[in-house]
């Protein structure tokens, strides 16, 4: 429902049967990713990095995964369509050496490269193998509020030559970007002056009673 989207409290009246749906809704930030600009560096198959950001209910789909190419490192650049308060992350992989062993999070550094990962991360996690997608890593929320861009660096795994990730869950709240910014962008995008004329004329004709 709409009320749930804001993340205010939990519905106490519904009993235990409401849990799974509510938990799924909490992991809905994948819907707020700007997929046109999402990047995964060192992915073996182009575009496969985007596949791991999907619905909570589909996290068990093992056909959708990303695997690293040259070595075990993976780096995701994840732009959002608004402002995000990131509360938790979940990383699911195979129960073997390809599972990432460490995760480093960076905030608001668009187009990060592997060179940029030398800087200090906002938060670093030691990961456990999580083949079922059960382990949630809570973020330091104060560091991940007003987040427009998240970079996730996976520097190493549990000993395999390549790293494989099946699913990444992002949990938190999303706020829409300001309306006027959106309008400015659309004006820049439309090069046809006729569009502007129509916009100016049509309100007057519609509102004459």
PDB file of C-alpha atoms in Angstrom, residues 83-201:
ATOM      1  CA  UNK A  83      17.337  11.514  -2.576  1.00  0.00           C
ATOM      2  CA  UNK A  84      17.826   8.271  -0.644  1.00  0.00           C
ATOM      3  CA  UNK A  85      18.336   7.467   3.009  1.00  0.00           C
ATOM      4  CA  UNK A  86      20.110   4.099   2.889  1.00  0.00           C
ATOM      5  CA  UNK A  87      19.475   1.917   5.945  1.00  0.00           C
ATOM      6  CA  UNK A  88      20.711  -1.511   4.995  1.00  0.00           C
ATOM      7  CA  UNK A  89      22.362  -3.648   2.335  1.00  0.00           C
ATOM      8  CA  UNK A  90      22.055  -7.337   1.543  1.00  0.00           C
ATOM      9  CA  UNK A  91      24.526  -9.234  -0.653  1.00  0.00           C
ATOM     10  CA  UNK A  92      23.735 -12.730  -1.867  1.00  0.00           C
ATOM     11  CA  UNK A  93      26.165 -15.047  -3.641  1.00  0.00           C
ATOM     12  CA  UNK A  94      27.062 -18.696  -4.068  1.00  0.00           C
ATOM     13  CA  UNK A  95      28.163 -20.725  -1.054  1.00  0.00           C
ATOM     14  CA  UNK A  96      31.731 -20.974  -2.368  1.00  0.00           C
ATOM     15  CA  UNK A  97      34.899 -18.977  -3.008  1.00  0.00           C
ATOM     16  CA  UNK A  98      33.249 -16.654  -5.538  1.00  0.00           C
ATOM     17  CA  UNK A  99      31.148 -14.961  -2.803  1.00  0.00           C
ATOM     18  CA  UNK A 100      32.411 -11.424  -2.068  1.00  0.00           C
ATOM     19  CA  UNK A 101      34.220 -11.177   1.279  1.00  0.00           C
ATOM     20  CA  UNK A 102      34.291  -7.414   1.682  1.00  0.00           C
ATOM     21  CA  UNK A 103      32.062  -4.489   0.711  1.00  0.00           C
ATOM     22  CA  UNK A 104      33.037  -0.822   0.732  1.00  0.00           C
ATOM     23  CA  UNK A 105      30.416   1.921   0.329  1.00  0.00           C
ATOM     24  CA  UNK A 106      31.023   5.427  -1.012  1.00  0.00           C
ATOM     25  CA  UNK A 107      28.504   8.260  -1.171  1.00  0.00           C
ATOM     26  CA  UNK A 108      27.846  10.834  -3.882  1.00  0.00           C
ATOM     27  CA  UNK A 109      30.952  10.224  -6.041  1.00  0.00           C
ATOM     28  CA  UNK A 110      29.560   9.720  -9.559  1.00  0.00           C
ATOM     29  CA  UNK A 111      31.577   7.735 -12.119  1.00  0.00           C
ATOM     30  CA  UNK A 112      33.973   6.212  -9.615  1.00  0.00           C
ATOM     31  CA  UNK A 113      36.825   4.202 -11.120  1.00  0.00           C
ATOM     32  CA  UNK A 114      38.995   1.543  -9.508  1.00  0.00           C
ATOM     33  CA  UNK A 115      41.644   4.256  -8.995  1.00  0.00           C
ATOM     34  CA  UNK A 116      39.153   6.177  -6.862  1.00  0.00           C
ATOM     35  CA  UNK A 117      38.669   3.218  -4.525  1.00  0.00           C
ATOM     36  CA  UNK A 118      42.029   4.004  -2.928  1.00  0.00           C
ATOM     37  CA  UNK A 119      40.268   6.696  -0.911  1.00  0.00           C
ATOM     38  CA  UNK A 120      38.659   5.916   2.416  1.00  0.00           C
ATOM     39  CA  UNK A 121      35.180   4.435   2.204  1.00  0.00           C
ATOM     40  CA  UNK A 122      32.246   5.836   4.169  1.00  0.00           C
ATOM     41  CA  UNK A 123      31.694   2.364   5.556  1.00  0.00           C
ATOM     42  CA  UNK A 124      33.356  -1.028   5.098  1.00  0.00           C
ATOM     43  CA  UNK A 125      31.801  -4.418   5.839  1.00  0.00           C
ATOM     44  CA  UNK A 126      33.268  -7.877   6.204  1.00  0.00           C
ATOM     45  CA  UNK A 127      30.764 -10.128   4.467  1.00  0.00           C
ATOM     46  CA  UNK A 128      29.681 -13.640   5.338  1.00  0.00           C
ATOM     47  CA  UNK A 129      28.633 -16.080   2.662  1.00  0.00           C
ATOM     48  CA  UNK A 130      24.912 -15.631   2.187  1.00  0.00           C
ATOM     49  CA  UNK A 131      23.562 -18.100  -0.390  1.00  0.00           C
ATOM     50  CA  UNK A 132      19.939 -17.578   0.719  1.00  0.00           C
ATOM     51  CA  UNK A 133      19.886 -13.781   1.017  1.00  0.00           C
ATOM     52  CA  UNK A 134      19.281 -13.601   4.758  1.00  0.00           C
ATOM     53  CA  UNK A 135      21.986 -11.304   6.139  1.00  0.00           C
ATOM     54  CA  UNK A 136      21.293  -7.598   6.365  1.00  0.00           C
ATOM     55  CA  UNK A 137      24.185  -5.194   6.905  1.00  0.00           C
ATOM     56  CA  UNK A 138      22.967  -1.988   8.585  1.00  0.00           C
ATOM     57  CA  UNK A 139      24.530   1.246   7.386  1.00  0.00           C
ATOM     58  CA  UNK A 140      25.471   4.251   9.482  1.00  0.00           C
ATOM     59  CA  UNK A 141      22.350   6.125   8.429  1.00  0.00           C
ATOM     60  CA  UNK A 142      23.791   9.579   9.218  1.00  0.00           C
ATOM     61  CA  UNK A 143      26.459   8.970   6.556  1.00  0.00           C
ATOM     62  CA  UNK A 144      24.001   7.706   3.956  1.00  0.00           C
ATOM     63  CA  UNK A 145      21.248  10.313   4.176  1.00  0.00           C
ATOM     64  CA  UNK A 146      20.656  12.684   1.266  1.00  0.00           C
ATOM     65  CA  UNK A 147      22.284  10.101  -0.964  1.00  0.00           C
ATOM     66  CA  UNK A 148      22.005  10.681  -4.716  1.00  0.00           C
ATOM     67  CA  UNK A 149      24.695   8.274  -5.819  1.00  0.00           C
ATOM     68  CA  UNK A 150      26.002   5.118  -4.157  1.00  0.00           C
ATOM     69  CA  UNK A 151      29.202   3.311  -5.131  1.00  0.00           C
ATOM     70  CA  UNK A 152      29.745  -0.262  -3.945  1.00  0.00           C
ATOM     71  CA  UNK A 153      33.235  -1.727  -4.175  1.00  0.00           C
ATOM     72  CA  UNK A 154      33.817  -5.452  -3.693  1.00  0.00           C
ATOM     73  CA  UNK A 155      37.625  -5.753  -3.459  1.00  0.00           C
ATOM     74  CA  UNK A 156      37.941  -9.444  -2.670  1.00  0.00           C
ATOM     75  CA  UNK A 157      36.150 -12.759  -2.306  1.00  0.00           C
ATOM     76  CA  UNK A 158      36.666 -16.053  -0.455  1.00  0.00           C
ATOM     77  CA  UNK A 159      39.506 -17.280  -2.639  1.00  0.00           C
ATOM     78  CA  UNK A 160      38.166 -17.836  -6.170  1.00  0.00           C
ATOM     79  CA  UNK A 161      39.613 -16.148  -9.249  1.00  0.00           C
ATOM     80  CA  UNK A 162      36.397 -14.288  -9.964  1.00  0.00           C
ATOM     81  CA  UNK A 163      33.607 -12.858  -7.843  1.00  0.00           C
ATOM     82  CA  UNK A 164      29.959 -13.699  -8.426  1.00  0.00           C
ATOM     83  CA  UNK A 165      26.982 -11.797  -6.981  1.00  0.00           C
ATOM     84  CA  UNK A 166      23.434 -13.079  -7.340  1.00  0.00           C
ATOM     85  CA  UNK A 167      21.470 -10.276  -5.703  1.00  0.00           C
ATOM     86  CA  UNK A 168      22.039  -6.947  -3.978  1.00  0.00           C
ATOM     87  CA  UNK A 169      19.256  -5.561  -1.808  1.00  0.00           C
ATOM     88  CA  UNK A 170      19.101  -1.875  -0.876  1.00  0.00           C
ATOM     89  CA  UNK A 171      16.828  -0.877   1.992  1.00  0.00           C
ATOM     90  CA  UNK A 172      15.803   2.642   2.904  1.00  0.00           C
ATOM     91  CA  UNK A 173      13.673   5.649   2.074  1.00  0.00           C
ATOM     92  CA  UNK A 174      13.429   7.648  -1.128  1.00  0.00           C
ATOM     93  CA  UNK A 175      12.390  11.277  -1.617  1.00  0.00           C
ATOM     94  CA  UNK A 176      11.490  12.681  -4.982  1.00  0.00           C
ATOM     95  CA  UNK A 177      13.856  15.206  -6.531  1.00  0.00           C
ATOM     96  CA  UNK A 178      12.591  18.777  -6.634  1.00  0.00           C
ATOM     97  CA  UNK A 179      10.067  19.423  -9.363  1.00  0.00           C
ATOM     98  CA  UNK A 180      11.676  22.544 -10.818  1.00  0.00           C
ATOM     99  CA  UNK A 181      14.905  20.698 -11.515  1.00  0.00           C
ATOM    100  CA  UNK A 182      12.956  18.204 -13.574  1.00  0.00           C
ATOM    101  CA  UNK A 183      11.325  20.994 -15.593  1.00  0.00           C
ATOM    102  CA  UNK A 184      14.666  22.629 -16.373  1.00  0.00           C
ATOM    103  CA  UNK A 185      16.045  19.367 -17.656  1.00  0.00           C
ATOM    104  CA  UNK A 186      13.123  18.802 -19.994  1.00  0.00           C
ATOM    105  CA  UNK A 187      13.511  22.293 -21.495  1.00  0.00           C
ATOM    106  CA  UNK A 188      17.164  21.663 -22.237  1.00  0.00           C
ATOM    107  CA  UNK A 189      16.294  18.365 -23.803  1.00  0.00           C
ATOM    108  CA  UNK A 190      13.681  19.705 -26.216  1.00  0.00           C
ATOM    109  CA  UNK A 191      15.494  21.508 -29.007  1.00  0.00           C
ATOM    110  CA  UNK A 192      12.356  22.179 -31.024  1.00  0.00           C
ATOM    111  CA  UNK A 193      11.171  25.791 -30.488  1.00  0.00           C
ATOM    112  CA  UNK A 194       7.704  24.827 -31.695  1.00  0.00           C
ATOM    113  CA  UNK A 195       7.252  22.817 -28.513  1.00  0.00           C
ATOM    114  CA  UNK A 196       7.788  25.934 -26.440  1.00  0.00           C
ATOM    115  CA  UNK A 197       5.269  27.947 -28.454  1.00  0.00           C
ATOM    116  CA  UNK A 198       2.618  25.314 -27.925  1.00  0.00           C
ATOM    117  CA  UNK A 199       3.288  25.230 -24.216  1.00  0.00           C
ATOM    118  CA  UNK A 200       2.840  28.967 -23.960  1.00  0.00           C
ATOM    119  CA  UNK A 201      -0.316  29.154 -26.032  1.00  0.00           C
TER     120      UNK A 201
END
